[in-house]
Amino acid sequence: MVTIDLYDKTAEYFKALSHPTRIKIIELLSRNEMCVCEMMAVLNLDQSHISRHLMVLRANGIVKDSREGTKIYYTLKNKDIVKIIDEVKKIVGE
Amino acid sequence: MVTIDLYDKTAEYFKALSHPTRIKIIELLSRNEMCVCEMMAVLNLDQSHISRHLMVLRANGIVKDSREGTKIYYTLKNKDIVKIIDEVKKIVGE
DNA sequence: TGACTTTATTCGAAAAAACGAATATAATTA
DNA sequence: TAATTATATTCGTTTTTTCGAATAAAGTCA
């Protein structure tokens, strides 16, 4: 049995936050749910770029998705993460 | 001129937090200043492992060092980071 | 069913991070 | 000055992450 340590999990979570595109996606989702095609338009990035980063966020339990027709809408599972990002932005912005 | 974007800086900061050893070092320093040899003993890791992770933390402005004789003591530059780590530990621990 | 839309996944290559081992540096002390 | 202690840095390698491009899958609609 492989037990994953709390420090490993915490480090993994920080790693999920360690890409500018993923941070931007989280901020977008903090305001509205959004489908991939809308993120592409707002962030001006291609589909596979967005989609791959969403995969990381999904794998870390940060976002969840729900399909509506051909579109898939994403939302944040827990909005606490937005406050954490704001705190770090404040630290690095000083 | 290369301007580094706030999102890039924020992502870099999260990357600095994305290793279990670095998180442990930050927690140790949240209680006391500490030299490398003490960290080696407490964390049971070898010198170059600790030292290299301290280099990452230094490069990101998370710790600062001051020499006393042959020893170099490290402290946190900003304790806000400890609260951020606690929040993430709480999220991933649920 | 076939074309179309939207999104996910895979592939191969490039870049970055991490590691163990070795070496270098800086202060101290004999 | 030589040996010692404490720490930083470098080297070569392995592992992980990222990326662009291509392909696959799932739903819709004519």
Short mmCIF file of N, CA and C in Angstrom, two decimals, chain B residues 35-82:
data_model
loop_
_atom_site.label_atom_id
_atom_site.label_comp_id
_atom_site.label_asym_id
_atom_site.label_seq_id
_atom_site.Cartn_x
_atom_site.Cartn_y
_atom_site.Cartn_z
N CYS B 35 20.07 26.62 11.35
CA CYS B 35 21.16 26.47 10.40
C CYS B 35 20.96 25.16 9.63
N VAL B 36 21.71 25.03 8.55
CA VAL B 36 21.57 23.86 7.69
C VAL B 36 21.81 22.57 8.45
N CYS B 37 22.80 22.58 9.31
CA CYS B 37 23.13 21.33 10.02
C CYS B 37 21.98 20.88 10.91
N GLU B 38 21.26 21.84 11.48
CA GLU B 38 20.09 21.46 12.28
C GLU B 38 18.97 20.90 11.40
N MET B 39 18.77 21.54 10.24
CA MET B 39 17.74 21.02 9.32
C MET B 39 18.06 19.61 8.88
N MET B 40 19.36 19.35 8.60
CA MET B 40 19.78 18.01 8.21
C MET B 40 19.36 16.99 9.27
N ALA B 41 19.62 17.37 10.52
CA ALA B 41 19.32 16.45 11.62
C ALA B 41 17.81 16.24 11.76
N VAL B 42 17.07 17.32 11.76
CA VAL B 42 15.62 17.21 11.98
C VAL B 42 14.94 16.49 10.82
N LEU B 43 15.33 16.83 9.61
CA LEU B 43 14.64 16.26 8.44
C LEU B 43 15.27 14.95 7.96
N ASN B 44 16.44 14.63 8.53
CA ASN B 44 17.13 13.41 8.13
C ASN B 44 17.40 13.36 6.62
N LEU B 45 17.95 14.47 6.15
CA LEU B 45 18.29 14.55 4.72
C LEU B 45 19.72 15.04 4.61
N ASP B 46 20.37 14.74 3.50
CA ASP B 46 21.77 15.12 3.40
C ASP B 46 21.95 16.59 3.05
N GLN B 47 23.17 17.01 3.24
CA GLN B 47 23.48 18.44 3.16
C GLN B 47 23.15 19.05 1.81
N SER B 48 23.52 18.38 0.74
CA SER B 48 23.33 19.05 -0.55
C SER B 48 21.84 19.10 -0.91
N HIS B 49 21.11 18.13 -0.45
CA HIS B 49 19.66 18.15 -0.68
C HIS B 49 19.05 19.39 -0.03
N ILE B 50 19.32 19.58 1.24
CA ILE B 50 18.81 20.75 1.97
C ILE B 50 19.30 22.04 1.34
N SER B 51 20.58 22.07 1.05
CA SER B 51 21.19 23.30 0.58
C SER B 51 20.62 23.73 -0.77
N ARG B 52 20.40 22.74 -1.63
CA ARG B 52 19.82 23.07 -2.93
C ARG B 52 18.40 23.61 -2.80
N HIS B 53 17.64 23.04 -1.89
CA HIS B 53 16.27 23.55 -1.71
C HIS B 53 16.28 24.94 -1.09
N LEU B 54 17.24 25.17 -0.22
CA LEU B 54 17.37 26.53 0.34
C LEU B 54 17.70 27.53 -0.77
N MET B 55 18.45 27.07 -1.74
CA MET B 55 18.79 27.95 -2.85
C MET B 55 17.52 28.39 -3.58
N VAL B 56 16.60 27.47 -3.79
CA VAL B 56 15.32 27.81 -4.45
C VAL B 56 14.54 28.80 -3.60
N LEU B 57 14.49 28.55 -2.30
CA LEU B 57 13.74 29.44 -1.42
C LEU B 57 14.37 30.83 -1.38
N ARG B 58 15.68 30.87 -1.39
CA ARG B 58 16.38 32.16 -1.41
C ARG B 58 16.09 32.90 -2.71
N ALA B 59 16.18 32.18 -3.82
CA ALA B 59 15.96 32.81 -5.13
C ALA B 59 14.55 33.40 -5.24
N ASN B 60 13.63 32.85 -4.47
CA ASN B 60 12.26 33.35 -4.51
C ASN B 60 11.94 34.31 -3.37
N GLY B 61 12.96 34.72 -2.66
CA GLY B 61 12.75 35.72 -1.61
C GLY B 61 11.96 35.20 -0.43
N ILE B 62 11.99 33.89 -0.22
CA ILE B 62 11.19 33.31 0.85
C ILE B 62 11.99 33.23 2.15
N VAL B 63 13.29 32.99 2.03
CA VAL B 63 14.14 32.96 3.22
C VAL B 63 15.30 33.94 3.06
N LYS B 64 15.88 34.28 4.19
CA LYS B 64 17.14 35.03 4.14
C LYS B 64 18.11 34.36 5.10
N ASP B 65 19.40 34.63 4.89
CA ASP B 65 20.40 33.93 5.68
C ASP B 65 21.34 34.93 6.33
N SER B 66 21.91 34.50 7.45
CA SER B 66 22.95 35.33 8.07
C SER B 66 24.00 34.41 8.67
N ARG B 67 25.21 34.71 8.37
CA ARG B 67 26.30 33.86 8.80
C ARG B 67 26.70 34.15 10.24
N GLU B 68 26.97 33.09 10.99
CA GLU B 68 27.55 33.24 12.32
C GLU B 68 28.68 32.23 12.39
N GLY B 69 29.88 32.69 12.21
CA GLY B 69 31.02 31.77 12.16
C GLY B 69 30.92 30.92 10.92
N THR B 70 31.04 29.63 11.09
CA THR B 70 30.92 28.76 9.92
C THR B 70 29.48 28.41 9.62
N LYS B 71 28.62 28.66 10.57
CA LYS B 71 27.22 28.31 10.35
C LYS B 71 26.45 29.44 9.65
N ILE B 72 25.44 29.04 8.92
CA ILE B 72 24.60 30.04 8.28
C ILE B 72 23.18 29.79 8.76
N TYR B 73 22.62 30.81 9.40
CA TYR B 73 21.27 30.67 9.93
C TYR B 73 20.25 31.22 8.95
N TYR B 74 19.19 30.47 8.79
CA TYR B 74 18.12 30.89 7.89
C TYR B 74 16.89 31.32 8.67
N THR B 75 16.21 32.34 8.13
CA THR B 75 14.92 32.77 8.69
C THR B 75 13.96 33.04 7.54
N LEU B 76 12.68 33.08 7.87
CA LEU B 76 11.67 33.45 6.86
C LEU B 76 11.67 34.96 6.67
N LYS B 77 11.55 35.38 5.44
CA LYS B 77 11.45 36.82 5.19
C LYS B 77 10.04 37.32 5.49
N ASN B 78 9.06 36.45 5.31
CA ASN B 78 7.67 36.88 5.46
C ASN B 78 6.86 35.68 5.97
N LYS B 79 6.30 35.84 7.14
CA LYS B 79 5.61 34.69 7.74
C LYS B 79 4.22 34.43 7.16
N ASP B 80 3.73 35.32 6.31
CA ASP B 80 2.42 35.10 5.68
C ASP B 80 2.37 33.76 4.96
N ILE B 81 3.51 33.34 4.49
CA ILE B 81 3.57 32.11 3.72
C ILE B 81 3.14 30.89 4.55
N VAL B 82 3.35 30.97 5.84
CA VAL B 82 3.00 29.84 6.71
C VAL B 82 1.49 29.64 6.73
#
